[in-house]
Amino acid sequence: KMKFILVNSSSPQPFWSAGGSVDGEQMRRLEKILSAGDDAFRCVLVHHPPLPGLCAPRKAMRNASEFADLLKRYDVELTLYGHVHRNQENVAARHSRILSTASASNTGPPALAAFRCFDIGFEPAMTRVRSRLMSLDLKSGQFQTVDEQTWDYAPAS
């Protein structure tokens, strides 16, 4: 069983800013979903980095600390975000992965266009996640795997 939880971090900003926040009602609904206590593998998707300090303050999620505390408290298995236009990986709580991927707007070194592929397998005693970071090889014109990781998640007891 898997839950994809989409959270809107966009909010009106002056033209020189790209920050955002997750409002109180969304935070309450997110906590209700995360506290459900079922055995679902949870993947939270949000635009802005959900941890403080991952981008310039004018581009950050204003309540990233509060949001990160919620992810850590419920040990969310996987959180995916964009906004920063570069590959970042973080681990929070017991085993929670927080990942971003460089956007296709990056077309030259050192940040070539990239994307991640996830294979998620469910077994009775665990969930296995394989993450492949793919990037364009300029010589061949083909996408290649530049990083691969596998994580196993046992249900919380």
Short mmCIF file of N, CA, C and O in Angstrom, two decimals, residues 1 37-42 74-77 94-95 121-129 151-157:
data_model
loop_
_atom_site.label_atom_id
_atom_site.label_comp_id
_atom_site.label_asym_id
_atom_site.label_seq_id
_atom_site.Cartn_x
_atom_site.Cartn_y
_atom_site.Cartn_z
N LYS A 1 0.86 -1.18 0.00
CA LYS A 1 0.00 0.00 0.00
C LYS A 1 0.90 1.24 0.00
O LYS A 1 1.89 1.31 0.72
N GLY A 37 -1.68 5.85 11.03
CA GLY A 37 -1.27 4.61 11.66
C GLY A 37 -1.39 3.36 10.80
O GLY A 37 -1.24 2.26 11.28
N ASP A 38 -1.65 3.53 9.50
CA ASP A 38 -1.69 2.34 8.65
C ASP A 38 -0.27 2.00 8.22
O ASP A 38 0.69 2.69 8.53
N ASP A 39 -0.11 0.92 7.50
CA ASP A 39 1.22 0.47 7.08
C ASP A 39 1.62 0.99 5.71
O ASP A 39 2.52 0.45 5.09
N ALA A 40 0.98 2.03 5.24
CA ALA A 40 1.26 2.54 3.89
C ALA A 40 2.65 3.17 3.83
O ALA A 40 3.11 3.82 4.77
N PHE A 41 3.31 2.98 2.71
CA PHE A 41 4.54 3.69 2.39
C PHE A 41 4.12 5.08 1.95
O PHE A 41 3.27 5.24 1.07
N ARG A 42 4.68 6.13 2.57
CA ARG A 42 4.24 7.50 2.30
C ARG A 42 5.29 8.27 1.51
O ARG A 42 6.46 8.26 1.87
N TYR A 74 6.85 11.87 12.08
CA TYR A 74 6.14 10.70 11.53
C TYR A 74 7.06 9.85 10.65
O TYR A 74 6.59 8.92 10.01
N ASP A 75 8.34 10.15 10.62
CA ASP A 75 9.34 9.37 9.90
C ASP A 75 8.86 9.02 8.49
O ASP A 75 8.83 7.85 8.09
N VAL A 76 8.47 10.05 7.75
CA VAL A 76 7.96 9.87 6.38
C VAL A 76 9.04 9.21 5.53
O VAL A 76 10.19 9.65 5.52
N GLU A 77 8.68 8.15 4.83
CA GLU A 77 9.66 7.36 4.11
C GLU A 77 10.35 8.12 2.99
O GLU A 77 11.56 8.01 2.81
N ARG A 94 14.54 8.50 11.43
CA ARG A 94 15.14 7.16 11.45
C ARG A 94 15.67 6.76 10.08
O ARG A 94 16.76 6.26 9.95
N HIS A 95 14.88 6.98 9.05
CA HIS A 95 15.31 6.55 7.72
C HIS A 95 14.68 7.36 6.59
O HIS A 95 14.76 6.98 5.45
N GLY A 121 9.20 -1.78 -4.46
CA GLY A 121 8.70 -3.15 -4.36
C GLY A 121 8.18 -3.43 -2.96
O GLY A 121 8.82 -3.07 -1.97
N PHE A 122 7.02 -4.05 -2.90
CA PHE A 122 6.40 -4.35 -1.61
C PHE A 122 6.47 -5.84 -1.34
O PHE A 122 6.09 -6.65 -2.16
N GLU A 123 6.99 -6.18 -0.17
CA GLU A 123 7.06 -7.56 0.29
C GLU A 123 6.40 -7.59 1.67
O GLU A 123 6.24 -6.55 2.30
N PRO A 124 6.02 -8.77 2.15
CA PRO A 124 5.31 -8.81 3.44
C PRO A 124 6.07 -8.16 4.59
O PRO A 124 5.47 -7.48 5.42
N ALA A 125 7.38 -8.31 4.66
CA ALA A 125 8.13 -7.81 5.81
C ALA A 125 8.83 -6.48 5.56
O ALA A 125 9.42 -5.91 6.47
N MET A 126 8.80 -5.96 4.31
CA MET A 126 9.52 -4.72 4.05
C MET A 126 9.12 -4.13 2.70
O MET A 126 8.50 -4.78 1.87
N THR A 127 9.52 -2.87 2.53
CA THR A 127 9.38 -2.18 1.25
C THR A 127 10.80 -1.84 0.80
O THR A 127 11.60 -1.34 1.58
N ARG A 128 11.10 -2.12 -0.46
CA ARG A 128 12.42 -1.82 -1.02
C ARG A 128 12.26 -0.72 -2.07
O ARG A 128 11.45 -0.82 -2.97
N VAL A 129 13.07 0.33 -1.92
CA VAL A 129 13.06 1.45 -2.86
C VAL A 129 14.41 1.51 -3.56
O VAL A 129 15.45 1.55 -2.90
N TRP A 151 17.12 1.36 -0.67
CA TRP A 151 16.79 1.46 0.76
C TRP A 151 15.71 0.44 1.08
O TRP A 151 14.78 0.25 0.29
N ASP A 152 15.81 -0.17 2.23
CA ASP A 152 14.78 -1.09 2.71
C ASP A 152 14.09 -0.45 3.90
O ASP A 152 14.74 0.10 4.79
N TYR A 153 12.77 -0.54 3.91
CA TYR A 153 11.96 0.01 5.00
C TYR A 153 11.14 -1.12 5.61
O TYR A 153 10.32 -1.73 4.93
N ALA A 154 11.36 -1.38 6.87
CA ALA A 154 10.52 -2.32 7.59
C ALA A 154 9.37 -1.54 8.19
O ALA A 154 9.56 -0.39 8.61
N PRO A 155 8.17 -2.12 8.24
CA PRO A 155 7.05 -1.39 8.85
C PRO A 155 7.38 -1.02 10.30
O PRO A 155 8.04 -1.79 11.00
N ALA A 156 6.96 0.15 10.69
CA ALA A 156 7.18 0.59 12.08
C ALA A 156 6.40 -0.31 13.01
O ALA A 156 5.28 -0.73 12.70
N SER A 157 7.01 -0.64 14.13
CA SER A 157 6.29 -1.51 15.09
C SER A 157 6.07 -0.82 16.40
O SER A 157 6.56 0.20 16.69
#
